[in-house]
Coordinates of N, CA and C in Angstrom, one line a residue:
M81 N 28.3 12.3 4.0 CA 27.3 12.2 3.0 C 27.6 11.0 2.1
K82 N 28.9 10.8 1.9 CA 29.4 9.7 0.9 C 28.9 8.3 1.4
N83 N 28.9 8.1 2.7 CA 28.5 6.8 3.3 C 27.0 6.6 3.3
K84 N 26.3 7.7 3.0 CA 24.8 7.6 3.0 C 24.2 7.3 1.6
V85 N 25.0 7.5 0.6 CA 24.5 7.3 -0.8 C 23.9 5.9 -1.0
P86 N 24.6 4.8 -0.6 CA 24.0 3.5 -0.9 C 22.6 3.3 -0.2
F87 N 22.5 3.9 0.9 CA 21.2 3.8 1.6 C 20.1 4.7 1.0
L88 N 20.5 5.8 0.5 CA 19.6 6.7 -0.2 C 19.1 6.0 -1.5
I89 N 20.0 5.3 -2.2 CA 19.7 4.5 -3.4 C 18.7 3.4 -3.0
L90 N 18.9 2.7 -1.9 CA 18.0 1.7 -1.4 C 16.6 2.3 -1.2
V91 N 16.5 3.4 -0.5 CA 15.3 4.1 -0.2 C 14.6 4.5 -1.5
F92 N 15.4 5.0 -2.5 CA 14.8 5.5 -3.8 C 14.3 4.3 -4.5
V93 N 15.0 3.2 -4.6 CA 14.5 2.0 -5.2 C 13.2 1.5 -4.6
G94 N 13.1 1.5 -3.3 CA 11.9 1.2 -2.6 C 10.7 2.1 -3.0
L95 N 11.0 3.4 -3.1 CA 9.9 4.3 -3.5 C 9.5 4.1 -4.9
I96 N 10.4 3.8 -5.8 CA 10.0 3.5 -7.2 C 9.1 2.3 -7.3
I97 N 9.5 1.2 -6.6 CA 8.7 0.0 -6.6 C 7.3 0.2 -6.0
L98 N 7.3 1.0 -5.0 CA 6.0 1.4 -4.4 C 5.1 2.2 -5.4
A99 N 5.8 3.1 -6.0 CA 5.0 4.0 -7.0 C 4.5 3.2 -8.2
L100 N 5.2 2.1 -8.5 CA 4.7 1.3 -9.6 C 3.6 0.3 -9.2
T101 N 3.6 -0.2 -8.0 CA 2.7 -1.2 -7.6 C 1.5 -0.8 -6.8
V102 N 1.6 0.2 -5.9 CA 0.5 0.7 -5.1 C -0.7 1.1 -5.9
P103 N -0.6 1.9 -7.0 CA -1.8 2.3 -7.7 C -2.6 1.2 -8.3
S104 N -1.9 0.1 -8.7 CA -2.6 -1.1 -9.3 C -3.3 -1.8 -8.2
V105 N -2.7 -1.9 -7.0 CA -3.4 -2.6 -5.9 C -4.6 -1.8 -5.5
L106 N -4.5 -0.4 -5.4 CA -5.6 0.4 -5.0 C -6.7 0.3 -6.0
K107 N -6.4 0.3 -7.2 CA -7.4 0.2 -8.3 C -8.2 -1.1 -8.2
S108 N -7.5 -2.2 -8.0 CA -8.1 -3.5 -7.9 C -9.0 -3.6 -6.6
V109 N -8.5 -3.1 -5.5 CA -9.2 -3.1 -4.2 C -10.5 -2.3 -4.4
K110 N -10.4 -1.1 -5.0 CA -11.6 -0.2 -5.2 C -12.6 -0.9 -6.0
L111 N -12.2 -1.6 -7.1 CA -13.1 -2.3 -8.0 C -13.8 -3.4 -7.3
K112 N -13.0 -4.2 -6.5 CA -13.6 -5.3 -5.8 C -14.6 -4.8 -4.7
K113 N -14.3 -3.7 -4.1 CA -15.1 -3.2 -3.0 C -16.4 -2.5 -3.5
H114 N -16.3 -1.7 -4.6 CA -17.4 -0.9 -5.1 C -18.0 -1.4 -6.4
G115 N -17.3 -2.4 -7.0 CA -17.8 -2.9 -8.3 C -18.8 -4.0 -8.1
V116 N -19.3 -4.4 -9.3 CA -20.3 -5.4 -9.3 C -19.7 -6.7 -9.8
T117 N -20.0 -7.8 -9.2 CA -19.4 -9.1 -9.7 C -20.4 -9.8 -10.6
T118 N -19.9 -10.5 -11.6 CA -20.7 -11.2 -12.5 C -19.9 -12.3 -13.2
E119 N -20.6 -13.2 -13.9 CA -19.9 -14.2 -14.7 C -19.7 -13.7 -16.1
S120 N -18.6 -13.9 -16.7 CA -18.3 -13.5 -18.0 C -17.9 -14.7 -18.9
T121 N -18.0 -14.5 -20.2 CA -17.5 -15.6 -21.1 C -16.3 -15.0 -21.9
V122 N -15.2 -15.9 -21.9 CA -14.0 -15.5 -22.6 C -14.2 -15.5 -24.1
V123 N -14.0 -14.4 -24.7 CA -14.2 -14.3 -26.2 C -12.9 -14.6 -26.9
S124 N -11.8 -14.0 -26.3 CA -10.4 -14.3 -26.9 C -9.4 -14.2 -25.8
S125 N -8.2 -14.8 -26.0 CA -7.1 -14.7 -25.1 C -5.8 -14.7 -26.0
I126 N -5.2 -13.5 -26.0 CA -4.0 -13.4 -26.9 C -2.8 -13.2 -26.0
R127 N -1.8 -14.0 -26.3 CA -0.5 -14.0 -25.5 C 0.3 -12.8 -25.8
K128 N 0.8 -12.1 -24.8 CA 1.8 -11.0 -25.0 C 3.0 -11.4 -24.2
S129 N 4.2 -11.5 -24.9 CA 5.4 -11.8 -24.3 C 6.2 -10.5 -23.9
S130 N 6.9 -10.5 -22.8 CA 7.7 -9.4 -22.5 C 9.1 -9.7 -22.7
S131 N 10.0 -8.7 -22.7 CA 11.4 -8.8 -22.9 C 12.1 -9.6 -21.8
K132 N 11.4 -9.8 -20.7 CA 12.0 -10.5 -19.5 C 11.6 -12.0 -19.6
G133 N 10.9 -12.4 -20.6 CA 10.6 -13.8 -20.8 C 9.3 -14.2 -20.2
S134 N 8.6 -13.3 -19.4 CA 7.3 -13.7 -18.8 C 6.2 -13.4 -19.8
S135 N 5.1 -13.9 -19.6 CA 3.9 -13.7 -20.5 C 2.7 -13.3 -19.8
T136 N 1.9 -12.4 -20.4 CA 0.6 -12.1 -19.9 C -0.3 -12.4 -21.1
Y137 N -1.6 -12.4 -20.8 CA -2.6 -12.6 -21.8 C -3.6 -11.5 -21.8
N138 N -3.8 -11.0 -23.0 CA -4.9 -9.9 -23.2 C -6.2 -10.7 -23.4
V139 N -7.0 -10.7 -22.4 CA -8.2 -11.5 -22.4 C -9.4 -10.6 -22.7
T140 N -10.2 -10.9 -23.7 CA -11.4 -10.2 -24.0 C -12.6 -11.1 -23.5
V141 N -13.5 -10.4 -22.7 CA -14.6 -11.1 -22.1 C -15.9 -10.4 -22.5
S142 N -17.0 -11.1 -22.5 CA -18.3 -10.6 -22.7 C -19.2 -10.9 -21.5
F143 N -20.0 -9.9 -21.1 CA -20.8 -10.1 -19.9 C -22.0 -9.2 -20.0
N144 N -23.0 -9.5 -19.1 CA -24.2 -8.7 -19.0 C -24.1 -7.9 -17.7
T145 N -24.4 -6.6 -17.8 CA -24.4 -5.7 -16.7 C -25.7 -5.9 -15.9
A146 N -25.8 -5.3 -14.7 CA -27.0 -5.4 -13.9 C -28.2 -4.9 -14.6
D147 N -28.1 -3.9 -15.5 CA -29.3 -3.4 -16.2 C -29.5 -4.2 -17.5
G148 N -28.8 -5.3 -17.8 CA -29.0 -6.1 -18.9 C -28.2 -5.8 -20.2
S149 N -27.4 -4.8 -20.2 CA -26.6 -4.5 -21.4 C -25.5 -5.5 -21.5
E150 N -25.2 -5.8 -22.8 CA -24.1 -6.7 -23.0 C -22.8 -5.9 -23.3
V151 N -21.8 -6.2 -22.6 CA -20.5 -5.4 -22.7 C -19.4 -6.4 -23.0
T152 N -18.5 -5.9 -23.9 CA -17.2 -6.6 -24.2 C -16.1 -5.8 -23.7
A153 N -15.2 -6.4 -22.9 CA -14.1 -5.6 -22.3 C -12.8 -6.4 -22.3
N154 N -11.7 -5.7 -22.3 CA -10.3 -6.3 -22.3 C -9.7 -6.1 -21.0
H155 N -8.8 -7.0 -20.6 CA -8.0 -6.9 -19.4 C -6.9 -7.9 -19.5
S156 N -5.7 -7.6 -18.8 CA -4.6 -8.5 -18.8 C -4.8 -9.5 -17.7
K157 N -4.3 -10.7 -18.0 CA -4.3 -11.8 -17.0 C -3.0 -12.6 -17.2
R158 N -2.5 -13.1 -16.0 CA -1.2 -13.8 -16.0 C -1.3 -15.2 -16.6
F159 N -2.5 -15.8 -16.5 CA -2.7 -17.2 -17.0 C -3.6 -17.2 -18.2
D160 N -3.3 -18.2 -19.0 CA -4.1 -18.4 -20.2 C -5.4 -19.0 -19.9
V161 N -6.5 -18.6 -20.5 CA -7.8 -19.1 -20.3 C -8.3 -19.5 -21.7
M162 N -9.1 -20.5 -21.7 CA -9.7 -21.1 -22.9 C -10.8 -20.2 -23.4
E163 N -10.9 -20.0 -24.7 CA -12.0 -19.3 -25.3 C -13.3 -20.0 -25.0
G164 N -14.3 -19.3 -24.6 CA -15.6 -19.9 -24.2 C -15.7 -20.2 -22.8
S165 N -14.6 -20.2 -22.0 CA -14.7 -20.5 -20.6 C -15.4 -19.4 -19.8
Q166 N -15.9 -19.7 -18.6 CA -16.6 -18.8 -17.8 C -15.6 -18.2 -16.7
L167 N -15.6 -16.9 -16.5 CA -14.7 -16.3 -15.5 C -15.6 -15.3 -14.6
K168 N -15.3 -15.3 -13.4 CA -15.9 -14.4 -12.5 C -15.1 -13.1 -12.6
I169 N -15.8 -12.0 -12.8 CA -15.1 -10.7 -12.9 C -15.8 -9.6 -12.0
W170 N -15.1 -8.5 -11.8 CA -15.7 -7.4 -11.1 C -15.6 -6.2 -12.2
Y171 N -16.7 -5.5 -12.2 CA -16.7 -4.3 -13.2 C -17.2 -3.1 -12.5
D172 N -16.8 -1.9 -13.0 CA -17.3 -0.7 -12.5 C -18.6 -0.3 -13.1
P173 N -19.7 -0.2 -12.3 CA -21.0 0.1 -12.8 C -21.0 1.4 -13.6
A174 N -20.2 2.4 -13.2 CA -20.2 3.7 -13.9 C -19.5 3.5 -15.3
D175 N -18.5 2.6 -15.4 CA -17.8 2.4 -16.6 C -17.5 0.9 -16.7
P176 N -18.4 0.1 -17.3 CA -18.3 -1.3 -17.4 C -17.1 -1.9 -18.1
Q177 N -16.4 -1.0 -18.9 CA -15.2 -1.4 -19.6 C -14.0 -1.6 -18.6
K178 N -14.1 -1.1 -17.4 CA -13.1 -1.3 -16.3 C -13.5 -2.6 -15.6
I179 N -12.7 -3.6 -15.8 CA -12.9 -4.9 -15.2 C -11.7 -5.4 -14.5
D180 N -11.9 -6.3 -13.6 CA -10.8 -7.0 -12.9 C -11.1 -8.4 -12.7
F181 N -10.2 -9.3 -12.8 CA -10.4 -10.8 -12.6 C -10.3 -11.2 -11.1
G182 N -9.8 -10.3 -10.3 CA -9.7 -10.6 -8.9 C -8.4 -11.3 -8.4
D183 N -7.5 -11.5 -9.4 CA -6.3 -12.2 -9.0 C -5.1 -11.3 -9.0
S184 N -5.3 -10.0 -9.2 CA -4.1 -9.1 -9.3 C -3.7 -8.6 -8.0
I185 N -4.6 -8.5 -7.0 CA -4.2 -7.9 -5.7 C -3.1 -8.7 -5.1
G186 N -3.2 -10.0 -4.9 CA -2.2 -10.8 -4.3 C -0.9 -10.7 -5.0
Y187 N -1.0 -10.8 -6.4 CA 0.3 -10.7 -7.2 C 1.0 -9.4 -7.0
N188 N 0.2 -8.3 -7.1 CA 0.8 -6.9 -7.0 C 1.2 -6.6 -5.5
M189 N 0.6 -7.3 -4.6 CA 1.0 -7.0 -3.2 C 2.5 -7.4 -2.9
R190 N 3.0 -8.4 -3.7 CA 4.4 -8.8 -3.5 C 5.3 -7.6 -3.8
G191 N 4.9 -6.8 -4.8 CA 5.7 -5.6 -5.2 C 5.7 -4.6 -4.1
V192 N 4.5 -4.5 -3.5 CA 4.3 -3.5 -2.4 C 5.2 -4.0 -1.2
V193 N 5.2 -5.2 -0.9 CA 6.0 -5.8 0.3 C 7.5 -5.5 0.0
F194 N 7.9 -5.9 -1.2 CA 9.3 -5.7 -1.6 C 9.7 -4.2 -1.5
G195 N 8.8 -3.3 -2.1 CA 9.1 -1.9 -2.0 C 9.2 -1.4 -0.6
L196 N 8.3 -1.8 0.2 CA 8.3 -1.4 1.6 C 9.6 -1.9 2.3
F197 N 9.9 -3.1 2.0 CA 11.2 -3.7 2.6 C 12.4 -2.8 2.3
F198 N 12.6 -2.5 1.0 CA 13.7 -1.7 0.5 C 13.7 -0.4 1.1
F199 N 12.5 0.3 1.1 CA 12.4 1.6 1.7 C 12.7 1.6 3.2
L200 N 12.0 0.8 3.9 CA 12.2 0.8 5.4 C 13.6 0.3 5.8
F201 N 14.2 -0.7 5.1 CA 15.5 -1.1 5.5 C 16.6 -0.1 5.1
G202 N 16.4 0.6 4.0 CA 17.3 1.6 3.6 C 17.2 2.8 4.5
F203 N 16.0 3.2 4.9 CA 15.8 4.3 5.8 C 16.4 4.0 7.2
Y204 N 16.2 2.7 7.7 CA 16.8 2.3 9.0 C 18.3 2.4 8.9
L205 N 18.9 1.9 7.9 CA 20.4 1.9 7.8 C 20.9 3.3 7.7
M206 N 20.2 4.2 6.9 CA 20.6 5.6 6.8 C 20.5 6.3 8.2
F207 N 19.4 6.0 8.9 CA 19.2 6.6 10.2 C 20.3 6.2 11.2
R208 N 20.7 4.9 11.1 CA 21.8 4.4 12.0 C 23.1 5.2 11.6
V209 N 23.4 5.4 10.4 CA 24.6 6.1 9.9 C 24.6 7.5 10.4
I210 N 23.4 8.2 10.3 CA 23.3 9.6 10.7 C 23.5 9.6 12.2
K211 N 22.9 8.7 13.0 CA 23.0 8.7 14.4 C 24.4 8.5 14.9
R212 N 25.1 7.5 14.2 CA 26.5 7.3 14.5 C 27.4 8.5 14.2
D213 N 27.2 9.1 13.1 CA 27.9 10.3 12.8 C 27.7 11.4 13.7
S214 N 26.4 11.6 14.2 CA 26.1 12.6 15.2 C 26.8 12.3 16.5
A215 N 26.8 11.1 16.9 CA 27.4 10.8 18.2 C 28.9 11.0 18.1
S216 N 29.5 10.7 16.9 CA 30.9 10.9 16.7 C 31.3 12.4 16.7
N217 N 30.5 13.2 16.1 CA 30.7 14.6 16.1 C 30.5 15.2 17.5
E218 N 29.5 14.7 18.2 CA 29.3 15.2 19.6 C 30.5 14.9 20.5
L219 N 31.1 13.7 20.3 CA 32.2 13.3 21.1 C 33.4 14.2 20.7
R220 N 33.6 14.5 19.4 CA 34.7 15.4 19.0 C 34.5 16.8 19.7
K221 N 33.3 17.3 19.8 CA 33.0 18.6 20.3 C 33.2 18.7 21.8
R222 N 32.7 17.7 22.5 CA 32.7 17.8 24.0 C 33.7 16.9 24.7
G223 N 34.3 16.0 23.9 CA 35.2 15.0 24.6 C 36.6 15.7 24.9
T224 N 37.3 15.1 25.7 CA 38.7 15.6 26.0 C 39.7 14.8 25.3
K225 N 40.6 15.5 24.7 CA 41.7 14.8 24.0 C 42.7 14.2 24.9
K226 N 43.0 13.0 24.7 CA 44.0 12.3 25.6 C 45.1 11.8 24.7
S227 N 46.3 11.8 25.2 CA 47.4 11.3 24.4 C 47.8 10.0 25.1
A228 N 48.3 9.1 24.3 CA 48.7 7.8 24.8 C 49.9 7.3 24.0
E229 N 50.7 6.5 24.6 CA 51.8 5.8 24.0 C 51.5 4.4 23.7
F230 N 52.0 3.9 22.6 CA 51.7 2.5 22.2 C 52.8 1.7 23.0
V231 N 52.3 0.7 23.6 CA 53.2 -0.3 24.4 C 52.9 -1.6 23.8
S232 N 54.0 -2.3 23.4 CA 53.8 -3.6 22.8 C 53.8 -4.7 23.9
L233 N 53.0 -5.7 23.6 CA 52.9 -6.8 24.6 C 53.8 -8.0 24.1
E234 N 54.5 -8.5 24.9 CA 55.4 -9.7 24.5 C 55.0 -10.9 25.3

């Protein structure tokens, strides 16, 4: 079991990364597939810095829904946009406050790919260790013990 712990950690890290990224990708895909696309006007863009040194922007946009209602909604974006600029967005017709700029799927898919890599690679290595241990145990059970003397070569 001791030699399987690093691989279990690798599998666990992969699962954590997947758990953090897959819901975001699914939400964006669902919104792009079932949502309505429209042009919006940027009302404000406020920079939010993280402790890791990266920045995102809390962007507020204003747009008209298909029924003519004017809606103002917020969403995070990785790039700064100028106030007053036009952006293409997708919104949920049932809840127009849920919007997406359409650029998050590709960005978040990197996390899914890394998570899958860690998970599958860790699982593969753990499987190899289990198979090797199983073969070794089988050899101990069914093999015949042989004794030999060490002979040096000169």
